[in-house]
CSV table of C-alpha atoms in Angstrom, one decimal:
chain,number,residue,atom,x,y,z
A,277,UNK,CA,119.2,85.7,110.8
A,278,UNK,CA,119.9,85.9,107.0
A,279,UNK,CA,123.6,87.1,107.4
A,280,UNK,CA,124.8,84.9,110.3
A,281,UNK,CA,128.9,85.4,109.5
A,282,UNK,CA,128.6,89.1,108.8
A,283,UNK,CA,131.5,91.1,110.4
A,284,UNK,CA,133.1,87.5,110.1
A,285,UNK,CA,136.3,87.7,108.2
A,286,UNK,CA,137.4,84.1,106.6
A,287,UNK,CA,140.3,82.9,104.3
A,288,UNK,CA,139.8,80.5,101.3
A,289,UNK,CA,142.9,78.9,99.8
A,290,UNK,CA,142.7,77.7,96.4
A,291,UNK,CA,139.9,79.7,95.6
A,292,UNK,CA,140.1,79.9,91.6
A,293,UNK,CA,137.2,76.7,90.7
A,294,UNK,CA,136.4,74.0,92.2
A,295,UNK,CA,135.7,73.2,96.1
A,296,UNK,CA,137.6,76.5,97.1
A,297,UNK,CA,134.8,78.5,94.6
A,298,UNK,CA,131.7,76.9,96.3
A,299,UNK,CA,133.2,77.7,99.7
A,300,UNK,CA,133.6,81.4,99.0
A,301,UNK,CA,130.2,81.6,97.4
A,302,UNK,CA,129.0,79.6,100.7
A,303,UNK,CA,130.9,81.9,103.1
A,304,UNK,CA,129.6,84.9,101.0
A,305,UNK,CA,126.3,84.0,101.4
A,306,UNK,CA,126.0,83.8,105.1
A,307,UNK,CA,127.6,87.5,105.0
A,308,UNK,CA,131.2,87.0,105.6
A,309,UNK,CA,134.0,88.9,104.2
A,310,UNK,CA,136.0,86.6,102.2
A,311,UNK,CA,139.8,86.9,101.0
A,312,UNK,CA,140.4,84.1,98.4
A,313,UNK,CA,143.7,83.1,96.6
A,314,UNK,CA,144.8,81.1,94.2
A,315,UNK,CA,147.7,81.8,91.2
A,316,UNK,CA,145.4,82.9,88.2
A,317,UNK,CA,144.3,86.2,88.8
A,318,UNK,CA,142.2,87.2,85.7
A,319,UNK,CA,141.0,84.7,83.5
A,320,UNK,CA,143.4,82.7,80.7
A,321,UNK,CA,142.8,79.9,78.7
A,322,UNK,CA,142.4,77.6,82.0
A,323,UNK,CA,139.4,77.1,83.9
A,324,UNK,CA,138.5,79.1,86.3
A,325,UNK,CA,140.3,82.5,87.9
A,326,UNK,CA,140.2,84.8,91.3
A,327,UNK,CA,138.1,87.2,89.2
A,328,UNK,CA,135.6,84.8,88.6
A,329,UNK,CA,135.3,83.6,92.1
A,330,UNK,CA,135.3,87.6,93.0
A,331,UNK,CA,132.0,87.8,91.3
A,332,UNK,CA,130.4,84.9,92.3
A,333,UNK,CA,130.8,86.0,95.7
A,334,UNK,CA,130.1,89.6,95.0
A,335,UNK,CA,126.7,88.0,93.1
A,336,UNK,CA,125.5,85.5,96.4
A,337,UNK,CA,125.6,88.9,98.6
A,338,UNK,CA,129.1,88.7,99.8
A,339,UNK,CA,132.4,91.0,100.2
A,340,UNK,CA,135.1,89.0,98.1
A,341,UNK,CA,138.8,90.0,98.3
A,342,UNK,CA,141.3,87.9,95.8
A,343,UNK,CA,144.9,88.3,96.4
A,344,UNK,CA,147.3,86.1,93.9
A,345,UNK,CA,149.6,83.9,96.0
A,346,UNK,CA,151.7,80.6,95.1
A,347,UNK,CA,151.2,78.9,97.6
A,348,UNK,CA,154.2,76.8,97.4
A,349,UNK,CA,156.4,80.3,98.3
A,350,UNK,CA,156.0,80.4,102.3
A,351,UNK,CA,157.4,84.5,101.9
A,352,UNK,CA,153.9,84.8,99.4
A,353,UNK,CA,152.0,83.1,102.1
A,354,UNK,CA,153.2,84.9,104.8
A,355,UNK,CA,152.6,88.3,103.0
A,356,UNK,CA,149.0,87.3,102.6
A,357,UNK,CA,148.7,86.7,106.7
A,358,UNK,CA,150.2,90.4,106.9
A,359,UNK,CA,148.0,91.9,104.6
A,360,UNK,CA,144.7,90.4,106.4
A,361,UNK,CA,146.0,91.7,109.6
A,362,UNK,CA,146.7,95.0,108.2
A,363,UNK,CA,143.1,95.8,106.9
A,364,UNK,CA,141.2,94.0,109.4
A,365,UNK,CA,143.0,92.9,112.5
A,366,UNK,CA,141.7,89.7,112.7
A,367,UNK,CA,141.0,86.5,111.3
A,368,UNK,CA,138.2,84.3,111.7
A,369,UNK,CA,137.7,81.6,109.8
A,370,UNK,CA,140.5,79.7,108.0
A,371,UNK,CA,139.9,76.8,105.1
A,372,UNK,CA,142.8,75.0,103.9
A,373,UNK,CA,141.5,74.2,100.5
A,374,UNK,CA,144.4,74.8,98.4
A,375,UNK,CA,145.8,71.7,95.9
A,376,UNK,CA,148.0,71.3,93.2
A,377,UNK,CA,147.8,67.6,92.4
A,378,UNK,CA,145.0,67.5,90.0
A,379,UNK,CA,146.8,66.9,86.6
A,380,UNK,CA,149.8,64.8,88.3
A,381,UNK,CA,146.5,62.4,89.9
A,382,UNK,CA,145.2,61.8,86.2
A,383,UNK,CA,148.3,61.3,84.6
A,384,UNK,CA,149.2,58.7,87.5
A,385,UNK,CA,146.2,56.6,86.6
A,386,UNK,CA,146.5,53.4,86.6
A,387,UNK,CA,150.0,52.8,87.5
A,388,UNK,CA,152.1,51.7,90.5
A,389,UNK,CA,153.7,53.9,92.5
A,390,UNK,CA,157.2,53.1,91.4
A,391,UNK,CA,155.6,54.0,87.9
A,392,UNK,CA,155.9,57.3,88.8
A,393,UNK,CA,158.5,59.6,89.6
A,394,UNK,CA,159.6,60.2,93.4
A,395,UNK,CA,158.0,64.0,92.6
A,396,UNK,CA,154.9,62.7,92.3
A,397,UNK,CA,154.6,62.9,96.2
A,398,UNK,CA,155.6,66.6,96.4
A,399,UNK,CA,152.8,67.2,93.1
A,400,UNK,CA,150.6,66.2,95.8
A,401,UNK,CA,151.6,67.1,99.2
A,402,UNK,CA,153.4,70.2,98.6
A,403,UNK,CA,150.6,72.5,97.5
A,404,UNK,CA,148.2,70.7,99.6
A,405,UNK,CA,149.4,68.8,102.7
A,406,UNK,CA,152.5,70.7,103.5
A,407,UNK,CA,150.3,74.2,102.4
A,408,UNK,CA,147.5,73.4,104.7
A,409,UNK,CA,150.3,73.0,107.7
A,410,UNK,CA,152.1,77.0,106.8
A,411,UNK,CA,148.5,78.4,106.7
A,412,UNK,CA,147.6,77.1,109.9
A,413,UNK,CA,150.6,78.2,111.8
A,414,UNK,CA,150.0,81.8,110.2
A,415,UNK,CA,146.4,81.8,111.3
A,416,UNK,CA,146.9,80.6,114.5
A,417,UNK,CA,148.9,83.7,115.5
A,418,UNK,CA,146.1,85.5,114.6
A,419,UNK,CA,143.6,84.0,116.3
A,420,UNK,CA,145.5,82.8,119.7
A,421,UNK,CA,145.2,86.8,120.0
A,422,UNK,CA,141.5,87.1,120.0
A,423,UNK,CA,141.0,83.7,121.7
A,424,UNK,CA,138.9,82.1,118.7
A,425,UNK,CA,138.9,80.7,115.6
A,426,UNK,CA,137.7,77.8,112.9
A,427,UNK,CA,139.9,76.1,110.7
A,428,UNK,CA,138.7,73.9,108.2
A,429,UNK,CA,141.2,71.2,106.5
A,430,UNK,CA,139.6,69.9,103.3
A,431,UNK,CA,140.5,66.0,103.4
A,432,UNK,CA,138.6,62.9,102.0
A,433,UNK,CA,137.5,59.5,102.3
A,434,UNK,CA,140.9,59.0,100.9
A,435,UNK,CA,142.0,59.2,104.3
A,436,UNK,CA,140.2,56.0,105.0
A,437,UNK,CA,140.5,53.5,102.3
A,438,UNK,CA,142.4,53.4,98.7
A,439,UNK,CA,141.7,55.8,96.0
A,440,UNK,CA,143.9,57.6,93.1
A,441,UNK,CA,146.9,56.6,94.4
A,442,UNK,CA,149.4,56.5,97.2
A,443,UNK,CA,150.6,59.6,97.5
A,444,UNK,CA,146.9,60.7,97.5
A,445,UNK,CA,145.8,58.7,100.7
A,446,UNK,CA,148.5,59.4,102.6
A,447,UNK,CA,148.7,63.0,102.1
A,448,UNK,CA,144.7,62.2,103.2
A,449,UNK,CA,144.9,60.4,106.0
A,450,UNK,CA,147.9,63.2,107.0
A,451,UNK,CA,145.2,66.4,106.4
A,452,UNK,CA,143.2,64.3,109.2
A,453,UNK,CA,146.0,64.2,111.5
A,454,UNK,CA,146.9,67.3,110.9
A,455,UNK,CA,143.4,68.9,112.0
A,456,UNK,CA,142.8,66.3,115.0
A,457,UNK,CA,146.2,67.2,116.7
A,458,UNK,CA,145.9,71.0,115.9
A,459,UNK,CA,142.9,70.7,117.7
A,460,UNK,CA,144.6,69.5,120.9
A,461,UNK,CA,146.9,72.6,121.1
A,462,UNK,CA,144.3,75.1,120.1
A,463,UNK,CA,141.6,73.7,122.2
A,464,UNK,CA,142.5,76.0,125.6
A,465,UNK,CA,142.5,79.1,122.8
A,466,UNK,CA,139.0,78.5,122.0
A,467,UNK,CA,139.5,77.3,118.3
A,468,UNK,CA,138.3,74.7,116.6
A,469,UNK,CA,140.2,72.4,114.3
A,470,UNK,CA,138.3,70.4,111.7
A,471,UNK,CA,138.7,68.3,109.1
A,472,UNK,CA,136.2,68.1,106.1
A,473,UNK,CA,135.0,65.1,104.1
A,474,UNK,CA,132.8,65.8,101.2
A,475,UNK,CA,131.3,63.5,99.0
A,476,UNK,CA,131.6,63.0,95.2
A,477,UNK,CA,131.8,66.9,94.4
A,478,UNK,CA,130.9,67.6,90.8
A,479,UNK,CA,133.9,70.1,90.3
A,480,UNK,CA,135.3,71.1,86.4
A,481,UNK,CA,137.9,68.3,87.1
A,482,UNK,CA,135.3,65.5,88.2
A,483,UNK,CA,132.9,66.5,85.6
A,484,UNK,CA,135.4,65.9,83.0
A,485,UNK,CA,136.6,62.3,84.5
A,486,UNK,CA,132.9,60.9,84.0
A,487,UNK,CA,132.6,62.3,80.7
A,488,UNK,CA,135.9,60.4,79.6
A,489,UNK,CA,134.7,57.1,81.8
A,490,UNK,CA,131.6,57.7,79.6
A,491,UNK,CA,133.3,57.5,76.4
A,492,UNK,CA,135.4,54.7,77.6
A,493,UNK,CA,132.3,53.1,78.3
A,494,UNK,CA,133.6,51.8,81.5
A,495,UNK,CA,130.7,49.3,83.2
A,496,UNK,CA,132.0,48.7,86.8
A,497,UNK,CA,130.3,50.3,89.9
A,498,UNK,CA,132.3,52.7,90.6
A,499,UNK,CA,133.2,54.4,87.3
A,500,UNK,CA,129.0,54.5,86.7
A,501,UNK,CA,128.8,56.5,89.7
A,502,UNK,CA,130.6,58.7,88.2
A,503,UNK,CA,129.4,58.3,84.6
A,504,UNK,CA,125.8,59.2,86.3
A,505,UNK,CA,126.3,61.6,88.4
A,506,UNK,CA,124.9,59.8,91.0
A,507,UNK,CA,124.3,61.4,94.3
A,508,UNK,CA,126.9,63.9,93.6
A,509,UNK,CA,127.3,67.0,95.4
A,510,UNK,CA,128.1,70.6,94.3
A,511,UNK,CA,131.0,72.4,95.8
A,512,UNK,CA,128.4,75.3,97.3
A,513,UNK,CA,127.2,72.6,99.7
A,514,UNK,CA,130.8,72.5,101.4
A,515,UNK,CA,130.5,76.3,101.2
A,516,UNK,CA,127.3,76.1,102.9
A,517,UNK,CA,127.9,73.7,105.6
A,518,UNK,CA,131.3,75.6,106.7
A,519,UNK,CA,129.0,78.5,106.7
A,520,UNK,CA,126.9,76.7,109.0
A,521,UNK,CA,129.9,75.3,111.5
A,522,UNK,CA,131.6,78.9,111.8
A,523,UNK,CA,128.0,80.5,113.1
A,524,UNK,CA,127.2,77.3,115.1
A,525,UNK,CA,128.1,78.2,119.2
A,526,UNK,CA,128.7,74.6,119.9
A,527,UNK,CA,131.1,73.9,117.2
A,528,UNK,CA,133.8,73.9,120.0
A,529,UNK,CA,132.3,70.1,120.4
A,530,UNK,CA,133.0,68.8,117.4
A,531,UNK,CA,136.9,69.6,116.9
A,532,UNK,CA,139.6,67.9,116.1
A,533,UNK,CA,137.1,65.8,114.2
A,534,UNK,CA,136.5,64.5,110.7
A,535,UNK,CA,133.1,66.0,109.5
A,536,UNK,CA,131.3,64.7,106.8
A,537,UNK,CA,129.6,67.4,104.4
A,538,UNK,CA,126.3,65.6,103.4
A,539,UNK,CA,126.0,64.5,107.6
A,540,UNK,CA,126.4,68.4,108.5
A,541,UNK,CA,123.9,69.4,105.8
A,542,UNK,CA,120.9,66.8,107.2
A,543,UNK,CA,122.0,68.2,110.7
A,544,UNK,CA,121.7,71.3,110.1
A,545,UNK,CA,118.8,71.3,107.0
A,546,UNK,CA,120.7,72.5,104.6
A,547,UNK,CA,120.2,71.8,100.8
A,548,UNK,CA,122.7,71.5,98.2
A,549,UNK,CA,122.8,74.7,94.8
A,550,UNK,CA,119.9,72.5,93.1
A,551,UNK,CA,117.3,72.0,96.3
A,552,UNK,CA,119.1,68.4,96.9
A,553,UNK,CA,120.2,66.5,99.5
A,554,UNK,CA,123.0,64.1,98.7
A,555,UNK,CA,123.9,61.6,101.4
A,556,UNK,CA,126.6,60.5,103.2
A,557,UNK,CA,128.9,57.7,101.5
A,558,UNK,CA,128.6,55.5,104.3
A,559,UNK,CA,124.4,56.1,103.9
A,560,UNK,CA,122.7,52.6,103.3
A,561,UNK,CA,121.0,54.4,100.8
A,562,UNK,CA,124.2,55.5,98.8
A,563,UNK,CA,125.9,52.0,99.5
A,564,UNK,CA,123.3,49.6,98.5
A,565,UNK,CA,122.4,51.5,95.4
A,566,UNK,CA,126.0,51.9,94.4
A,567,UNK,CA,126.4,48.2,94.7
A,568,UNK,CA,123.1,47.2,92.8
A,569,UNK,CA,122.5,50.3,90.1
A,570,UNK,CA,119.1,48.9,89.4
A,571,UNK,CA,118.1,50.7,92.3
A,572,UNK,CA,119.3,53.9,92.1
A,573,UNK,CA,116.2,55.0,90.9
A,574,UNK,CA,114.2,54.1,94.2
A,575,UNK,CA,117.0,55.0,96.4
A,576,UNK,CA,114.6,57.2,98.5
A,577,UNK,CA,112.9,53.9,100.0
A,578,UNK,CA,116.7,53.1,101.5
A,579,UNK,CA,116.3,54.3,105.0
A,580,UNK,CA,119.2,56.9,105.4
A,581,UNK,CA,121.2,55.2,107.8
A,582,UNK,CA,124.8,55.6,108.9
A,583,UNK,CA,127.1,52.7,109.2
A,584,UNK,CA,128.8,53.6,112.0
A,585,UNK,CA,132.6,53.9,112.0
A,586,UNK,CA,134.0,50.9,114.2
A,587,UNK,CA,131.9,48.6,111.6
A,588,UNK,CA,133.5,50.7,108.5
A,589,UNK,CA,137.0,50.6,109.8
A,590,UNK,CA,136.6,47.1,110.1
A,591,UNK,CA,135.8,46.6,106.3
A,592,UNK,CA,136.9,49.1,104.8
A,593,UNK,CA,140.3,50.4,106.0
A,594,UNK,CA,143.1,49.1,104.2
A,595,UNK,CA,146.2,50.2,106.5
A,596,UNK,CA,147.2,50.9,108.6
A,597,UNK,CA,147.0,47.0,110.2
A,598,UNK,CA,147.0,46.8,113.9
């Protein structure tokens, strides 16, 4: 079945580049009707706008709908819920993309905590974290009235171990919560709660970190990673592989889970925008090659095999300490 999400109507928050553009253009492709928002409308001198996501959608076969919203106004937010319910009486698929603490992250680089103002948190958690929660509860009275549903939390392996910063991680590990113990309360209304790991996504804002590491020339590990795109992923193959949960019939058995992006697509045979198949960051064949370089070029003869989680919360997690 070419269109296995048409008739399917989805929200995509934060929708205007990035992650949020790849899942539209993902959703799109699999037929679904997509609303997306985000606060630039047509395009300005920033990257990236609604209208631009509207065609990329409209382009991959899809029906694209952008409606401006901020989401740090919960009246904005709430209008958006009424408006989907107006024109189509139902919503199916929910993904909590939306985040404002892009620019906040990179100036915080580098510094302590206390470095920072206490807004820093909000930078990060507001638009994101605290956004993700008001979308949920909005969707949820939509869907506990037709008895099913998907959300999909964007998180990251931030929510495991230490990266960009504190405020970062713990708004994270918080996005994981947030989706495991939704999932406990809409489990007996037949919808499913997830939360979403990708990988190293090669979005406007990544791309232009490993161009600066390269003119930095930064030599450790993980900054080369970067500098060489290595085993990167594009944002379509989120899109792709939410796609692929909202038209599985089982995904019921996977919620209130974390799901990694680059697991999903092996399980379900999907390829990434240029015919790849990135792995999962807790592959032996991303680990060992990110720890030797040399042998990045012969990764393929890695077997591609998971480290399973008790072993990587044991060396990897940094708190909480039990």
């Amino acid at each position: 079945m070419n269109n296995p999400l048409e008739g399917k109507i989805a929200l995509v928050t934060g929708a205007t580049r990035g992650l949020g553009k790849g899942i539209a253009v993902g959703l799109g492709e699999a037929g679904a009707t997509v609303y997306i928002t985000g606060r630039t409308l047509e395009s300005d001198d920033r990257s990236g706008s609604l209208r631009e996501t509207e065609l990329a959608v409209t382009s991959a076969g899809g029906i694209c709908i952008p409606i401006q919203v901020d989401h740090s106004d919960d009246e904005q937010v709430r209008l958006l819920f009424d408006r989907i319910q107006d024109e189509q009486g139902k919503l199916d698929i929910l993904v909590n993309n939306v985040y404002s603490g892009v620019q906040v992250l990179t100036d915080a680089s580098g510094k302590g905590f206390w470095e920072s103002e206490p807004n820093f948190w909000d930078a990060c958690n507001n638009v994101g974290l605290r956004s993700h929660y008001v979308a949920s509860v909005f969707a949820a009275r939509m869907m506990t009235q037709h008895q099913q549903g998907l959300i999909c939390t964007i998180s990251s392996w931030g929510g495991l171990s230490y990266i960009f910063g504190v405020p970062y991680t713990v708004g994270k590990a918080a996005c994981d919560r947030l989706a495991a113990d939704m999932a406990i309360e809409l489990k007996p209304h037949h919808i499913t709660s997830l939360s979403i790991w990708p990988g190293i996504v090669g979005t406007e804002h990544i791309t232009r970190l490993a161009a600066q590491m390269r003119s930095n020339e930064a030599t450790d590990p993980q900054s080369s990673v970067f500098r060489e795109g290595y085993n990167w992923e594009t944002p379509l193959l989120t899109g792709r592989v939410i796609a692929a949960l909202a038209a599985d019939p089982t995904v019921m058995g996977r919620t209130g889970k974390v799901q990694i992006v680059a697991e999903l697509a092996q399980h379900y045979r999907l390829v990434d925008k240029n015919g790849d198949r990135p792995v999962s960051l807790r592959s032996l064949r991303f680990l060992i090659p990110f720890a030797i370089p040399a042998l990045r070029k012969y990764s393929w003869l890695i077997p591609n095999i998971n480290i399973p989680w008790s072993l990587l919360l044991l060396t990897t997690l940094g708190a909480p300490k039990v």
